[in-house]
Coordinates of C-alpha atoms and ligand atoms in Angstrom, one line a residue:
M1 CA 21.3 128.8 -14.2
N2 CA 19.8 129.1 -10.7
E3 CA 20.8 125.6 -9.7
T4 CA 23.8 125.5 -7.4
I5 CA 26.7 123.2 -6.6
K6 CA 26.1 121.1 -3.4
A7 CA 28.9 119.4 -1.5
A8 CA 29.3 117.0 1.4
R9 CA 32.4 116.0 3.4
L10 CA 32.9 112.5 4.8
E11 CA 35.3 111.2 7.4
N12 CA 37.1 108.3 5.8
V13 CA 36.5 104.8 7.3
R14 CA 39.8 103.4 8.7
D15 CA 40.1 99.7 8.6
N16 CA 42.1 96.9 7.1
L17 CA 40.0 96.1 4.0
Q18 CA 42.4 94.8 1.4
N19 CA 43.2 97.4 -1.3
I20 CA 43.2 95.6 -4.7
F21 CA 44.1 98.8 -6.5
T22 CA 47.7 99.2 -5.5
L23 CA 50.8 100.2 -7.4
N24 CA 51.5 96.5 -7.9
D25 CA 48.0 95.9 -9.4
A26 CA 48.5 98.9 -11.6
K27 CA 51.8 97.5 -13.0
I28 CA 50.2 94.2 -13.8
T29 CA 47.3 96.0 -15.6
R30 CA 49.6 98.2 -17.6
A31 CA 51.9 95.3 -18.6
F32 CA 48.8 93.7 -20.2
H33 CA 47.7 96.8 -22.0
Q34 CA 51.2 97.4 -23.3
T35 CA 50.9 94.1 -25.3
F36 CA 48.2 95.7 -27.6
P37 CA 49.7 97.1 -30.8
E38 CA 47.5 100.3 -30.3
Y39 CA 48.9 101.0 -26.8
Q40 CA 50.3 104.5 -26.2
P41 CA 50.2 106.5 -22.9
T42 CA 47.7 109.4 -23.2
P43 CA 49.1 112.9 -22.7
L44 CA 49.1 114.7 -19.4
R45 CA 48.6 118.4 -20.0
N46 CA 50.3 120.9 -17.7
L47 CA 47.9 123.9 -18.0
K48 CA 50.4 126.4 -16.6
N49 CA 48.6 129.6 -17.9
L50 CA 45.2 128.3 -16.7
A51 CA 46.7 127.5 -13.2
H52 CA 48.0 131.1 -13.1
E53 CA 44.7 132.5 -14.1
L54 CA 42.9 130.5 -11.5
G55 CA 45.4 131.3 -8.8
V56 CA 46.7 127.8 -8.0
N57 CA 50.2 126.4 -8.2
A58 CA 49.5 123.8 -10.9
F59 CA 46.7 122.3 -12.9
F60 CA 47.2 119.0 -14.7
V61 CA 44.6 117.3 -17.0
K62 CA 45.1 113.8 -18.4
D63 CA 43.6 113.7 -21.9
E64 CA 41.9 110.3 -22.4
S65 CA 40.5 111.2 -25.8
Y66 CA 43.6 109.6 -27.1
R67 CA 43.0 106.2 -25.5
F68 CA 43.4 103.4 -28.0
G69 CA 41.9 105.7 -30.7
L70 CA 38.5 105.3 -29.0
N71 CA 38.0 108.8 -27.6
A72 CA 37.5 107.6 -23.9
F73 CA 39.3 105.8 -21.1
K74 CA 36.7 103.0 -20.8
S75 CA 38.4 100.5 -23.1
L76 CA 41.0 100.1 -20.4
G77 CA 38.5 98.3 -18.1
G78 CA 36.9 96.3 -20.9
S79 CA 40.1 95.0 -22.3
F80 CA 41.6 94.1 -19.0
C81 CA 38.5 92.3 -17.8
L82 CA 38.3 90.2 -21.0
G83 CA 42.0 89.3 -20.5
K84 CA 41.4 88.3 -16.8
Y85 CA 38.3 86.2 -17.9
I86 CA 40.3 84.5 -20.6
A87 CA 43.2 83.8 -18.2
E88 CA 40.8 82.2 -15.7
R89 CA 39.2 80.1 -18.5
L90 CA 42.7 78.9 -19.5
G91 CA 43.8 78.4 -15.8
C92 CA 46.7 80.8 -16.1
D93 CA 47.7 84.2 -14.7
I94 CA 47.1 87.4 -16.7
S95 CA 50.8 88.0 -16.6
E96 CA 51.3 85.0 -18.8
L97 CA 48.9 86.4 -21.5
S98 CA 49.4 89.0 -24.1
Y99 CA 47.4 90.3 -27.0
S100 CA 49.3 88.1 -29.5
K101 CA 49.0 85.0 -27.3
I102 CA 45.2 85.4 -26.9
T103 CA 44.8 85.9 -30.6
S104 CA 47.0 82.9 -31.5
P105 CA 45.3 80.0 -33.4
E106 CA 46.2 77.7 -30.5
I107 CA 44.4 79.7 -27.8
K108 CA 41.5 80.5 -30.2
S109 CA 40.9 76.9 -30.8
K110 CA 41.0 76.2 -27.1
L111 CA 38.4 78.9 -26.3
G112 CA 36.1 78.9 -29.3
E113 CA 34.0 82.0 -29.7
I114 CA 32.8 83.6 -26.5
T115 CA 29.9 86.1 -26.4
F116 CA 30.4 89.0 -23.9
V117 CA 27.3 91.1 -23.1
T118 CA 27.0 94.5 -21.4
A119 CA 24.8 97.6 -20.9
T120 CA 26.3 101.0 -21.5
D121 CA 25.6 104.7 -22.0
G122 CA 28.3 104.6 -24.7
N123 CA 31.9 104.5 -23.7
H124 CA 32.1 101.2 -21.7
G125 CA 30.1 99.4 -24.5
R126 CA 32.5 100.8 -27.1
G127 CA 35.4 99.5 -25.0
I128 CA 33.9 96.0 -24.7
A129 CA 33.0 95.9 -28.4
W130 CA 36.6 96.9 -29.3
A131 CA 38.3 94.5 -26.9
A132 CA 36.0 91.6 -28.0
N133 CA 36.7 92.4 -31.7
R134 CA 40.5 92.7 -31.2
L135 CA 40.6 89.5 -29.2
G136 CA 38.5 87.5 -31.7
H137 CA 35.2 87.2 -29.7
K138 CA 31.6 88.5 -29.9
A139 CA 30.0 91.4 -28.1
V140 CA 26.3 92.2 -27.5
V141 CA 25.7 95.7 -26.2
Y142 CA 22.5 97.3 -24.9
M143 CA 22.0 101.0 -24.5
P144 CA 19.5 103.1 -22.5
A145 CA 16.6 105.0 -24.1
G146 CA 17.7 108.4 -25.4
T147 CA 21.2 107.3 -26.5
V148 CA 22.4 109.3 -29.4
E149 CA 22.8 107.5 -32.8
E150 CA 26.5 108.4 -33.0
R151 CA 27.3 106.4 -29.9
L152 CA 25.3 103.4 -31.2
K153 CA 27.0 103.5 -34.6
N154 CA 30.4 103.7 -33.1
I155 CA 29.7 100.4 -31.3
I156 CA 28.1 98.7 -34.3
K157 CA 31.2 99.7 -36.4
L158 CA 33.3 97.6 -34.1
G159 CA 31.3 94.5 -35.0
A160 CA 29.1 94.3 -31.9
D161 CA 25.4 93.5 -32.0
A162 CA 24.3 96.7 -30.4
S163 CA 20.8 98.2 -29.8
I164 CA 19.0 100.9 -27.9
T165 CA 16.4 99.7 -25.3
E166 CA 13.4 101.4 -23.8
F167 CA 14.9 101.4 -20.3
N168 CA 17.0 103.9 -18.3
Y169 CA 20.7 102.9 -17.6
D170 CA 20.1 100.9 -14.5
N171 CA 17.2 98.9 -16.0
T172 CA 19.3 98.3 -19.1
V173 CA 21.9 96.7 -16.8
R174 CA 19.2 94.4 -15.5
F175 CA 18.1 93.6 -19.0
A176 CA 21.7 92.7 -20.0
A177 CA 22.1 90.5 -16.9
D178 CA 18.8 88.6 -17.7
N179 CA 19.9 88.0 -21.3
A180 CA 23.3 86.8 -20.2
N181 CA 21.6 84.2 -17.9
K182 CA 19.1 83.1 -20.6
S183 CA 21.7 82.8 -23.4
G184 CA 24.8 81.6 -21.5
W185 CA 26.7 84.8 -22.4
I186 CA 29.3 86.4 -20.1
L187 CA 28.1 89.6 -18.5
V188 CA 30.9 92.1 -18.4
Q189 CA 29.4 95.0 -16.5
D190 CA 31.3 98.0 -15.2
T191 CA 29.2 98.1 -12.0
S192 CA 28.8 95.6 -9.2
W193 CA 26.0 94.4 -6.9
P194 CA 26.2 92.0 -3.9
D195 CA 26.4 88.7 -5.9
Y196 CA 28.2 90.1 -8.9
E197 CA 31.6 91.6 -8.0
K198 CA 34.5 89.6 -9.6
I199 CA 34.2 91.0 -13.1
P200 CA 33.5 94.6 -12.0
R201 CA 36.6 94.4 -9.9
W202 CA 38.7 93.4 -12.9
I203 CA 37.2 96.3 -14.9
M204 CA 38.1 98.7 -12.1
Q205 CA 41.6 97.3 -12.0
G206 CA 41.8 98.0 -15.8
Y207 CA 41.4 101.7 -15.2
L208 CA 44.6 101.7 -13.1
T209 CA 46.8 102.1 -16.3
M210 CA 45.5 105.6 -16.6
A211 CA 46.5 106.4 -13.0
L212 CA 49.9 104.8 -13.2
E213 CA 50.7 106.8 -16.4
A214 CA 49.6 110.0 -14.7
V215 CA 51.8 109.6 -11.6
E216 CA 54.7 108.8 -13.8
Q217 CA 54.0 111.8 -16.1
L218 CA 53.8 114.0 -13.0
N219 CA 57.5 113.2 -12.6
G220 CA 57.7 113.6 -8.8
V221 CA 55.1 116.5 -8.5
I222 CA 52.6 115.3 -5.8
P223 CA 49.1 116.6 -6.5
T224 CA 47.3 118.1 -3.5
H225 CA 43.8 117.6 -4.9
V226 CA 42.5 115.0 -7.4
F227 CA 39.0 115.4 -8.9
L228 CA 37.2 112.3 -10.2
Q229 CA 33.9 112.2 -12.0
A230 CA 31.5 109.4 -11.1
G231 CA 28.7 107.5 -12.8
V232 CA 28.5 104.3 -10.8
G233 CA 31.8 105.3 -9.2
S234 CA 33.9 102.4 -10.5
M235 CA 36.6 104.5 -12.1
A236 CA 36.7 107.0 -9.1
G237 CA 36.8 104.2 -6.5
A238 CA 39.7 102.4 -8.2
L239 CA 41.7 105.6 -8.7
A240 CA 41.0 106.9 -5.2
A241 CA 42.3 103.6 -3.8
F242 CA 45.3 103.7 -6.1
F243 CA 46.3 107.3 -5.0
A244 CA 45.9 106.3 -1.4
D245 CA 48.3 103.4 -1.9
Y246 CA 50.7 105.3 -4.1
Y247 CA 51.0 108.6 -2.1
K248 CA 50.4 107.1 1.4
D249 CA 50.8 109.9 4.0
N250 CA 50.8 112.5 1.1
K251 CA 47.5 111.3 -0.3
P252 CA 45.7 114.1 -2.2
V253 CA 42.3 115.3 -1.1
I254 CA 39.9 113.3 -3.4
T255 CA 36.7 115.0 -4.6
I256 CA 34.0 113.1 -6.4
I257 CA 32.0 115.0 -9.0
E258 CA 28.5 114.0 -10.2
P259 CA 25.6 115.6 -12.2
N260 CA 22.8 116.8 -9.9
K261 CA 20.4 114.7 -11.9
A262 CA 22.3 111.5 -11.2
D263 CA 24.0 112.1 -7.9
C264 CA 23.7 108.6 -6.2
I265 CA 27.1 108.7 -4.7
Y266 CA 26.7 112.2 -3.3
R267 CA 23.4 111.1 -1.8
T268 CA 25.0 108.0 -0.3
A269 CA 27.8 110.1 1.2
R270 CA 25.5 112.8 2.5
A271 CA 23.3 110.2 4.2
D272 CA 26.3 108.3 5.6
D273 CA 23.9 105.7 7.1
G274 CA 25.5 102.5 5.8
N275 CA 23.0 102.2 2.9
L276 CA 23.4 102.9 -0.8
H277 CA 21.1 105.7 -2.0
T278 CA 19.8 105.7 -5.6
V279 CA 18.3 108.1 -8.1
K280 CA 15.4 106.8 -10.2
G281 CA 13.9 107.9 -13.6
S282 CA 15.4 109.3 -16.7
M283 CA 18.3 111.3 -15.2
N284 CA 18.3 113.9 -17.9
T285 CA 21.8 115.4 -17.9
I286 CA 24.3 116.4 -20.6
M287 CA 26.9 114.2 -18.8
A288 CA 25.6 111.0 -20.4
G289 CA 28.5 108.9 -19.1
L290 CA 27.7 109.9 -15.5
A291 CA 23.9 109.3 -15.8
C292 CA 23.8 106.3 -13.5
G293 CA 21.5 106.1 -10.5
E294 CA 22.8 103.1 -8.5
P295 CA 26.3 103.1 -7.0
C296 CA 28.7 100.2 -7.7
T297 CA 29.1 98.3 -4.4
V298 CA 32.8 97.7 -4.7
A299 CA 33.4 101.3 -5.7
W300 CA 31.5 102.6 -2.7
E301 CA 33.7 100.5 -0.4
M302 CA 36.8 102.3 -1.8
L303 CA 35.3 105.8 -2.0
R304 CA 34.2 105.5 1.7
R305 CA 37.8 104.9 2.6
Y306 CA 39.6 107.2 0.3
A307 CA 37.5 110.1 -1.0
E308 CA 36.7 113.1 1.2
I309 CA 34.4 115.5 -0.7
Y310 CA 31.3 114.7 -2.8
V311 CA 29.9 117.2 -5.2
S312 CA 26.5 117.3 -7.0
M313 CA 26.5 120.0 -9.7
P314 CA 24.4 121.3 -12.6
D315 CA 25.1 120.8 -16.3
Y316 CA 26.4 124.3 -17.0
V317 CA 29.5 123.6 -14.9
A318 CA 30.5 120.7 -17.2
A319 CA 29.7 122.9 -20.3
K320 CA 32.0 125.5 -18.9
G321 CA 34.8 122.9 -18.6
M322 CA 34.3 121.9 -22.2
R323 CA 34.7 125.5 -23.4
V324 CA 37.7 126.2 -21.1
L325 CA 39.6 123.1 -22.2
A326 CA 38.8 123.8 -25.9
N327 CA 40.2 127.4 -25.6
P328 CA 43.6 127.2 -24.0
L329 CA 45.4 130.2 -22.6
G330 CA 48.8 131.0 -24.1
D331 CA 50.7 127.9 -25.0
D332 CA 48.7 125.5 -22.8
G333 CA 47.6 122.4 -24.8
R334 CA 44.1 122.2 -26.2
I335 CA 41.9 119.4 -24.9
I336 CA 38.8 118.2 -26.7
S337 CA 36.7 117.1 -23.8
G338 CA 33.1 115.9 -23.8
E339 CA 30.4 116.5 -21.3
S340 CA 31.4 113.8 -18.8
G341 CA 35.1 114.3 -19.5
A342 CA 35.1 118.0 -18.8
S343 CA 32.9 117.8 -15.6
T344 CA 35.9 117.9 -13.2
S345 CA 37.8 120.7 -15.0
G346 CA 34.6 122.7 -15.1
F347 CA 34.1 122.2 -11.4
V348 CA 37.7 123.4 -10.7
C349 CA 37.1 126.6 -12.8
E350 CA 33.8 127.3 -11.1
L351 CA 35.2 126.6 -7.7
L352 CA 38.1 129.1 -8.2
Q353 CA 36.2 131.8 -10.0
N354 CA 32.8 131.9 -8.5
Q355 CA 32.8 134.3 -5.5
S356 CA 29.8 132.6 -3.9
L357 CA 31.8 129.3 -3.4
D358 CA 34.0 130.5 -0.6
Y359 CA 32.6 127.8 1.7
L360 CA 33.6 125.1 -0.8
R361 CA 37.1 126.5 -1.3
E362 CA 37.5 126.3 2.5
M363 CA 36.1 122.8 2.6
L364 CA 38.6 121.7 0.0
E365 CA 41.4 123.8 1.4
V366 CA 42.4 124.8 -2.1
G367 CA 44.6 127.9 -2.6
S368 CA 47.7 129.3 -4.2
D369 CA 49.9 126.3 -3.2
S370 CA 47.5 123.7 -4.6
R371 CA 48.5 121.3 -7.3
L372 CA 45.3 120.0 -9.0
L373 CA 44.8 116.9 -11.1
C374 CA 41.8 116.1 -13.3
F375 CA 41.0 113.4 -15.8
S376 CA 39.3 114.3 -19.0
T377 CA 37.8 110.9 -19.4
E378 CA 36.4 111.4 -22.9
G379 CA 36.7 113.5 -26.1
D380 CA 33.8 114.6 -28.3
T381 CA 31.9 111.3 -28.1
D382 CA 28.7 113.2 -29.2
R383 CA 30.1 115.6 -31.8
R384 CA 26.8 117.4 -32.4
N385 CA 26.3 118.2 -28.8
Y386 CA 29.9 119.1 -28.4
R387 CA 29.6 121.7 -31.1
S388 CA 26.3 123.1 -29.9
I389 CA 27.9 123.6 -26.4
V390 CA 31.4 124.8 -27.4
W391 CA 30.4 126.9 -30.5
D392 CA 27.0 128.1 -29.6
G393 CA 26.9 127.8 -25.8
L394 CA 23.6 126.1 -26.1
H395 CA 21.9 123.0 -25.0
P396 CA 18.2 122.3 -24.7
S397 CA 18.6 121.7 -20.9
F398 CA 20.2 125.0 -20.1
Ligands
PLP401 C1 33.5 109.6 -20.1 C2 33.2 109.0 -18.8 N1 33.7 109.5 -17.7 C3 33.4 108.9 -16.5 C4 32.6 107.8 -16.4 C5 32.3 107.3 -15.0 O1 32.7 106.0 -14.7 P1 32.0 105.1 -13.6 O2 30.7 104.7 -14.2 O3 32.9 104.0 -13.4 O4 31.8 106.0 -12.4 C6 32.0 107.3 -17.5 C7 31.2 106.1 -17.4 O5 30.7 105.6 -18.4 C8 32.3 107.9 -18.7 O6 31.8 107.4 -19.9

């Protein structure tokens, strides 16, 4: 419990780099997602009583545990990138494709069976397995050492050839890339590096459906602060760029949240020396979805331009978020939020309740007029751990 929250502030770069995460891009993405029979917008919870308790004007949390019945937002990126890849193979635009067209016998016979391969700490691989299965193709999924059985089984259930490797997340990504090269499979990775950016960009664009739904559900309320959790930063980079395009001069302050055991983006922001900074080793954090040690290059380009505050925080803050969201005040809606999903809400609660964080409240300029927005990016994807934290308040790492 003696670990503390660290934060860095960065002046945004101002240049004319093209934003490919605009409102228009989001509309194209959502139109594709809407063609899936399972598509439903996920709920945006307005936690009025919690906002009052914390002394802010409003606190909204988007609950991605409802996404496509898969308990996390990640399938948005996986399904959109498969759609974009298939559109490119067919020589058409994604707007000409739909779920029913891609799965039609005519398109199936043109494409044959494609094998998509990826590395994942759980949610992305489940999204790829689901999308490949729904669209009639194959998925091979590799997971880092230490992955819990439940996450592996969830992916196998979707028909993928999934296995746990002996590597950490970043080396599992390299392993997937090598196997893609050797076997002629298509690597669909949710992070980029200098010579691999096209598919990660599509995956990032896939996440925009979640942001577009949120701004519509806010119904004219403009958030002053948005908190985004980061593993490699792809989701946060895409959403930060989207909010900048959507709100223009009213852009909310964007804060990036990472576990202190895997804070590669915080380190990159703090150094601000033009290089990406990494974290090596096993990155032992309860926030499994955020346990990534190498920033996504495309994401960093976006974050550098559109995110202001970077936070590195201990596991107990995420655990607090899980408990707060599971125990709503008054008639606030209940949110089942996993370790990575609850990280941002946990940070907000700690920020507003912990006396020793005055400097951080000042840095963020958060107060009684603030309207806060968080994304609970997953539900209880590891149910055993979820219960041990929410019921017993325990985890071996505390
Ligand atoms: C639940 C959850 N939230 C957030 C993230 C972070 O996404 P990114 O790796 O794009 O930063 C992940 C990544 O797997 C995740 O599983």
